[in-house]
mmCIF file of C-alpha atoms and ligand atoms in Angstrom:
data_model
loop_
_atom_site.group_PDB
_atom_site.id
_atom_site.type_symbol
_atom_site.label_atom_id
_atom_site.label_comp_id
_atom_site.label_asym_id
_atom_site.label_seq_id
_atom_site.Cartn_x
_atom_site.Cartn_y
_atom_site.Cartn_z
ATOM 1 C CA MET A 1 20.808 89.825 25.141
ATOM 2 C CA ASN A 2 22.798 88.546 22.335
ATOM 3 C CA GLU A 3 25.147 90.671 20.688
ATOM 4 C CA PHE A 4 23.802 92.260 17.649
ATOM 5 C CA VAL A 5 26.535 92.183 14.988
ATOM 6 C CA ILE A 6 25.934 94.034 11.723
ATOM 7 C CA HIS A 7 27.766 92.911 8.587
ATOM 8 C CA GLY A 8 28.684 95.341 5.921
ATOM 9 C CA HIS A 9 30.854 98.400 5.062
ATOM 10 C CA PRO A 10 30.111 101.603 6.976
ATOM 11 C CA ALA A 11 29.848 103.705 4.094
ATOM 12 C CA SER A 12 26.603 101.935 3.337
ATOM 13 C CA PRO A 13 23.270 104.023 3.886
ATOM 14 C CA PHE A 14 21.484 100.751 4.697
ATOM 15 C CA LEU A 15 23.779 99.339 7.509
ATOM 16 C CA ARG A 16 23.626 102.904 8.778
ATOM 17 C CA SER A 17 19.847 102.500 9.077
ATOM 18 C CA VAL A 18 20.607 99.485 10.925
ATOM 19 C CA CYS A 19 22.916 101.351 13.113
ATOM 20 C CA LEU A 20 20.498 104.362 13.508
ATOM 21 C CA ALA A 21 17.568 101.833 15.138
ATOM 22 C CA LEU A 22 20.385 100.420 17.336
ATOM 23 C CA GLU A 23 21.029 103.849 18.287
ATOM 24 C CA GLU A 24 17.943 104.743 19.001
ATOM 25 C CA LYS A 25 17.241 102.196 21.154
ATOM 26 C CA ARG A 26 20.319 102.501 23.254
ATOM 27 C CA ALA A 27 21.414 98.825 22.262
ATOM 28 C CA PRO A 28 24.614 98.010 21.897
ATOM 29 C CA TYR A 29 26.417 96.695 18.903
ATOM 30 C CA ARG A 30 29.052 95.788 16.831
ATOM 31 C CA ILE A 31 30.319 95.948 13.062
ATOM 32 C CA ALA A 32 32.261 93.040 11.276
ATOM 33 C CA ARG A 33 33.546 95.216 8.634
ATOM 34 C CA LEU A 34 33.337 93.512 5.221
ATOM 35 C CA GLU A 35 35.731 95.592 2.849
ATOM 36 C CA VAL A 36 34.836 96.834 -0.308
ATOM 37 C CA SER A 37 37.456 93.797 -2.278
ATOM 38 C CA GLU A 38 35.293 91.467 -0.255
ATOM 39 C CA MET A 39 32.055 91.976 -1.663
ATOM 40 C CA ARG A 40 30.479 88.654 -3.416
ATOM 41 C CA GLY A 41 33.572 86.862 -2.371
ATOM 42 C CA GLU A 42 33.045 83.551 -0.771
ATOM 43 C CA VAL A 43 32.687 84.761 2.873
ATOM 44 C CA HIS A 44 29.895 87.580 1.712
ATOM 45 C CA ARG A 45 27.492 85.138 -0.329
ATOM 46 C CA ASN A 46 27.211 82.700 2.500
ATOM 47 C CA LEU A 47 26.113 85.546 4.556
ATOM 48 C CA HIS A 48 23.810 87.053 2.084
ATOM 49 C CA PRO A 49 23.282 84.997 -1.503
ATOM 50 C CA PHE A 50 22.304 88.107 -3.322
ATOM 51 C CA GLY A 51 25.812 89.481 -2.537
ATOM 52 C CA ARG A 52 24.337 92.675 -0.843
ATOM 53 C CA ILE A 53 24.902 94.552 2.687
ATOM 54 C CA PRO A 54 23.869 94.488 5.879
ATOM 55 C CA ILE A 55 23.163 91.409 7.245
ATOM 56 C CA LEU A 56 22.337 91.264 11.024
ATOM 57 C CA GLU A 57 23.415 88.514 13.651
ATOM 58 C CA HIS A 58 21.993 88.193 16.866
ATOM 59 C CA GLY A 59 22.564 85.110 18.673
ATOM 60 C CA ASP A 60 22.114 82.219 16.104
ATOM 61 C CA TYR A 61 19.730 84.013 14.298
ATOM 62 C CA ARG A 62 20.735 85.968 10.907
ATOM 63 C CA LEU A 63 18.754 88.145 8.978
ATOM 64 C CA TYR A 64 19.239 90.573 5.764
ATOM 65 C CA GLU A 65 16.947 93.297 3.967
ATOM 66 C CA THR A 66 17.218 96.093 5.653
ATOM 67 C CA GLN A 67 13.566 96.667 6.576
ATOM 68 C CA ALA A 68 13.478 93.342 8.062
ATOM 69 C CA ILE A 69 16.112 93.931 9.687
ATOM 70 C CA LEU A 70 14.828 97.007 11.213
ATOM 71 C CA ARG A 71 11.164 95.708 12.252
ATOM 72 C CA TYR A 72 13.321 92.877 13.678
ATOM 73 C CA ILE A 73 14.636 95.185 16.242
ATOM 74 C CA ASP A 74 11.588 97.299 16.731
ATOM 75 C CA ALA A 75 10.382 93.958 17.978
ATOM 76 C CA ILE A 76 12.904 92.576 19.972
ATOM 77 C CA ILE A 77 13.592 95.839 21.746
ATOM 78 C CA PRO A 78 10.269 97.241 22.213
ATOM 79 C CA LYS A 79 10.892 100.525 23.849
ATOM 80 C CA PRO A 80 11.366 103.366 22.374
ATOM 81 C CA SER A 81 8.462 102.603 19.583
ATOM 82 C CA LEU A 82 9.769 103.003 16.169
ATOM 83 C CA GLN A 83 6.309 102.158 14.213
ATOM 84 C CA PRO A 84 2.988 103.857 14.507
ATOM 85 C CA THR A 85 -0.056 102.415 15.864
ATOM 86 C CA ASP A 86 -2.584 104.521 14.226
ATOM 87 C CA PRO A 87 -3.511 102.775 10.496
ATOM 88 C CA LYS A 88 -2.629 105.430 8.388
ATOM 89 C CA ALA A 89 0.617 106.554 9.299
ATOM 90 C CA ILE A 90 1.324 102.265 9.627
ATOM 91 C CA GLY A 91 0.530 102.742 5.572
ATOM 92 C CA ARG A 92 2.595 105.852 5.510
ATOM 93 C CA MET A 93 5.607 104.300 6.807
ATOM 94 C CA ASN A 94 5.449 101.418 4.587
ATOM 95 C CA GLN A 95 5.315 103.311 1.915
ATOM 96 C CA ILE A 96 8.050 105.591 2.274
ATOM 97 C CA ILE A 97 10.077 102.424 2.776
ATOM 98 C CA GLY A 98 8.677 100.863 -0.295
ATOM 99 C CA ILE A 99 9.409 104.569 -2.348
ATOM 100 C CA ASN A 100 13.279 103.650 -0.813
ATOM 101 C CA ASP A 101 13.598 100.152 -1.893
ATOM 102 C CA TRP A 102 11.935 100.525 -5.064
ATOM 103 C CA TYR A 103 12.627 104.056 -6.826
ATOM 104 C CA LEU A 104 15.136 106.120 -4.095
ATOM 105 C CA PHE A 105 17.678 103.834 -3.752
ATOM 106 C CA PRO A 106 17.825 101.777 -7.207
ATOM 107 C CA MET A 107 16.629 104.993 -9.736
ATOM 108 C CA VAL A 108 18.590 107.795 -7.738
ATOM 109 C CA ALA A 109 21.053 107.254 -5.131
ATOM 110 C CA ARG A 110 22.849 104.002 -6.542
ATOM 111 C CA ILE A 111 23.779 106.595 -9.563
ATOM 112 C CA ILE A 112 23.783 110.037 -8.670
ATOM 113 C CA VAL A 113 25.318 109.027 -4.772
ATOM 114 C CA PHE A 114 27.763 106.476 -6.430
ATOM 115 C CA ASN A 115 28.649 108.456 -9.357
ATOM 116 C CA ARG A 116 29.436 111.576 -7.357
ATOM 117 C CA ILE A 117 30.675 110.513 -3.750
ATOM 118 C CA VAL A 118 31.393 106.940 -3.401
ATOM 119 C CA GLY A 119 33.103 106.235 -6.715
ATOM 120 C CA PRO A 120 35.318 109.511 -6.821
ATOM 121 C CA LEU A 121 36.412 109.076 -3.122
ATOM 122 C CA LEU A 122 36.151 105.629 -1.947
ATOM 123 C CA LEU A 123 37.107 104.152 -5.222
ATOM 124 C CA GLY A 124 39.246 106.614 -7.211
ATOM 125 C CA THR A 125 36.738 106.206 -10.366
ATOM 126 C CA MET A 126 35.415 109.584 -12.589
ATOM 127 C CA PRO A 127 31.665 110.412 -12.008
ATOM 128 C CA ASP A 128 29.479 108.825 -15.330
ATOM 129 C CA GLU A 129 27.709 112.324 -16.317
ATOM 130 C CA SER A 130 25.144 110.945 -18.457
ATOM 131 C CA ALA A 131 24.345 108.402 -16.174
ATOM 132 C CA ILE A 132 23.695 111.452 -13.693
ATOM 133 C CA ALA A 133 22.080 113.892 -15.901
ATOM 134 C CA ALA A 134 19.282 110.519 -16.664
ATOM 135 C CA ALA A 135 18.828 110.254 -13.178
ATOM 136 C CA VAL A 136 17.997 113.748 -12.186
ATOM 137 C CA PRO A 137 14.362 113.628 -13.287
ATOM 138 C CA ASN A 138 14.096 110.402 -11.107
ATOM 139 C CA ALA A 139 15.580 112.589 -8.175
ATOM 140 C CA SER A 140 12.790 115.494 -8.887
ATOM 141 C CA LEU A 141 9.947 112.554 -8.840
ATOM 142 C CA CYS A 142 11.370 110.839 -5.722
ATOM 143 C CA LEU A 143 12.618 114.001 -3.568
ATOM 144 C CA GLY A 144 9.313 116.118 -5.016
ATOM 145 C CA GLU A 145 6.965 112.743 -3.344
ATOM 146 C CA LEU A 146 8.128 112.602 0.123
ATOM 147 C CA ASP A 147 8.327 116.467 -0.105
ATOM 148 C CA ARG A 148 4.789 116.367 -0.446
ATOM 149 C CA LEU A 149 4.531 113.663 1.838
ATOM 150 C CA ILE A 150 5.764 115.553 4.833
ATOM 151 C CA GLY A 151 4.255 118.366 4.415
ATOM 152 C CA ASP A 152 4.050 120.111 7.491
ATOM 153 C CA GLN A 153 4.958 116.986 9.925
ATOM 154 C CA SER A 154 7.797 116.453 12.227
ATOM 155 C CA PHE A 155 8.768 113.113 10.386
ATOM 156 C CA LEU A 156 8.081 111.400 7.528
ATOM 157 C CA ALA A 157 5.052 109.402 8.732
ATOM 158 C CA GLY A 158 3.793 111.773 10.953
ATOM 159 C CA GLU A 159 4.367 112.985 14.446
ATOM 160 C CA GLN A 160 6.460 110.037 15.707
ATOM 161 C CA LEU A 161 10.190 109.055 14.280
ATOM 162 C CA THR A 162 9.687 105.860 12.686
ATOM 163 C CA LEU A 163 11.511 103.094 10.539
ATOM 164 C CA ALA A 164 10.592 105.880 7.792
ATOM 165 C CA ASP A 165 13.054 108.573 8.928
ATOM 166 C CA LEU A 166 15.297 105.657 9.815
ATOM 167 C CA MET A 167 15.376 104.100 6.167
ATOM 168 C CA LEU A 168 15.421 107.788 4.424
ATOM 169 C CA ALA A 169 17.778 110.066 6.215
ATOM 170 C CA PRO A 170 21.197 108.009 5.477
ATOM 171 C CA GLN A 171 20.140 108.023 1.828
ATOM 172 C CA ILE A 172 19.200 111.735 1.323
ATOM 173 C CA TYR A 173 22.441 112.643 3.797
ATOM 174 C CA PHE A 174 24.410 111.825 0.425
ATOM 175 C CA LEU A 175 22.073 112.948 -2.016
ATOM 176 C CA ALA A 176 22.167 116.096 -0.326
ATOM 177 C CA ALA A 177 25.827 116.763 -0.498
ATOM 178 C CA THR A 178 25.551 116.152 -4.152
ATOM 179 C CA PRO A 179 25.136 118.979 -6.401
ATOM 180 C CA GLU A 180 22.188 117.302 -8.133
ATOM 181 C CA GLY A 181 20.260 116.580 -5.131
ATOM 182 C CA GLY A 182 21.245 120.073 -3.284
ATOM 183 C CA LEU A 183 19.527 121.799 -6.315
ATOM 184 C CA ILE A 184 16.634 119.538 -5.788
ATOM 185 C CA LEU A 185 16.133 119.695 -2.150
ATOM 186 C CA ASN A 186 16.840 123.721 -1.665
ATOM 187 C CA GLY A 187 14.101 125.257 -0.085
ATOM 188 C CA THR A 188 12.189 121.959 0.714
ATOM 189 C CA ALA A 189 9.896 120.686 4.012
ATOM 190 C CA LEU A 190 12.310 117.312 3.161
ATOM 191 C CA LEU A 191 15.535 119.179 3.668
ATOM 192 C CA GLU A 192 14.639 120.891 6.977
ATOM 193 C CA TRP A 193 13.518 117.476 8.089
ATOM 194 C CA PHE A 194 16.496 115.962 7.031
ATOM 195 C CA ARG A 195 18.563 118.840 9.333
ATOM 196 C CA ARG A 196 16.538 118.017 12.283
ATOM 197 C CA MET A 197 17.334 114.479 11.884
ATOM 198 C CA ASN A 198 21.230 114.934 11.090
ATOM 199 C CA SER A 199 21.270 116.508 13.936
ATOM 200 C CA ARG A 200 20.005 113.858 16.346
ATOM 201 C CA PRO A 201 22.925 112.044 18.690
ATOM 202 C CA SER A 202 21.887 108.491 16.822
ATOM 203 C CA MET A 203 22.912 110.502 13.400
ATOM 204 C CA LEU A 204 25.730 112.008 15.232
ATOM 205 C CA ALA A 205 27.091 108.732 16.148
ATOM 206 C CA THR A 206 27.114 107.039 13.138
ATOM 207 C CA LEU A 207 28.944 108.891 10.477
ATOM 208 C CA PRO A 208 30.314 107.384 7.675
ATOM 209 C CA PRO A 209 33.898 106.666 7.648
ATOM 210 C CA GLU A 210 36.495 109.312 6.455
ATOM 211 C CA PRO A 211 36.706 110.240 3.349
ATOM 212 C CA LEU A 212 32.705 109.975 3.225
ATOM 213 C CA ARG A 213 31.749 112.591 6.111
ATOM 214 C CA LEU A 214 29.990 115.389 4.159
ATOM 215 C CA ALA A 215 28.909 118.671 5.150
ATOM 216 C CA ALA A 216 25.218 118.554 4.698
HETATM 217 N N1 LIG B 1 17.173 95.749 -0.405
HETATM 218 C C1 LIG B 1 19.079 95.781 0.399
HETATM 219 C C2 LIG B 1 19.678 96.392 -0.758
HETATM 220 C C3 LIG B 1 20.988 96.779 0.283
HETATM 221 C C4 LIG B 1 21.708 97.322 -0.664
HETATM 222 O O1 LIG B 1 21.942 97.178 -1.624
HETATM 223 N N2 LIG B 1 22.964 97.611 -0.168
HETATM 224 C C5 LIG B 1 23.852 98.040 -0.972
HETATM 225 C C6 LIG B 1 24.844 99.033 -0.117
HETATM 226 S S1 LIG B 1 24.527 100.816 0.670
HETATM 227 C C7 LIG B 1 25.003 96.958 -1.255
HETATM 228 O O2 LIG B 1 25.127 96.086 -0.915
HETATM 229 N N3 LIG B 1 25.425 97.521 -2.689
HETATM 230 C C8 LIG B 1 26.492 96.102 -3.383
HETATM 231 C C9 LIG B 1 26.146 96.185 -4.696
HETATM 232 O O3 LIG B 1 25.134 96.585 -4.929
HETATM 233 O O4 LIG B 1 26.879 95.206 -5.296
HETATM 234 C C10 LIG B 1 18.291 96.137 1.874
HETATM 235 O O5 LIG B 1 17.745 96.437 2.087
HETATM 236 O O6 LIG B 1 18.921 95.854 2.510
#
């Protein structure tokens, strides 16, 4: 099989989701690093016209959008399956991926994680406290809903590890390390799920680079 090449910066939680899928499949891969200074430059735009990361290359096939990449990996390496067969669990998995893409990342992580962690530790910027404060109600809404959805299940969409867990765990890794996320997550079933996820070999093998390696 052709080599899997993931273009992007290793601090990206979306890129980490792709690495997690390949780790869970025990498939070798390589990260082709795009530096922060190269983001949205010509090389990057040629790979991803919308200027985001990650981008997967597999032979002559190129794909962007993380959930599309995860579904491709699950199709091309069927075992172990990362998607349920029960229709209700499929619906739940897809719903949670949608919550990540539409609400948790753009309305919460992109603001709180960027201002608390990525900006200060990677780019040397100061946190915008008013932006963080404005995002806290959305953080409560998103994390509260994910906590309600996991209930007493082992994984987000039921009793099987799915793409939803692989999308969410890298986002929660950073959010749990912020004061705002930590407070909201305290005592929740979602935090217990995250701790279980965080000790999986796939998560341990894909830790972000220093200085973004954080205590959960
Ligand atoms: N919908 C995209 C979102 C990816 C995304 O937003 N990645 C972030 C890094 S975690 C990014 O590229 N940020 C660069 C920017 O917004 O300029 C996907 O699923 O791949």
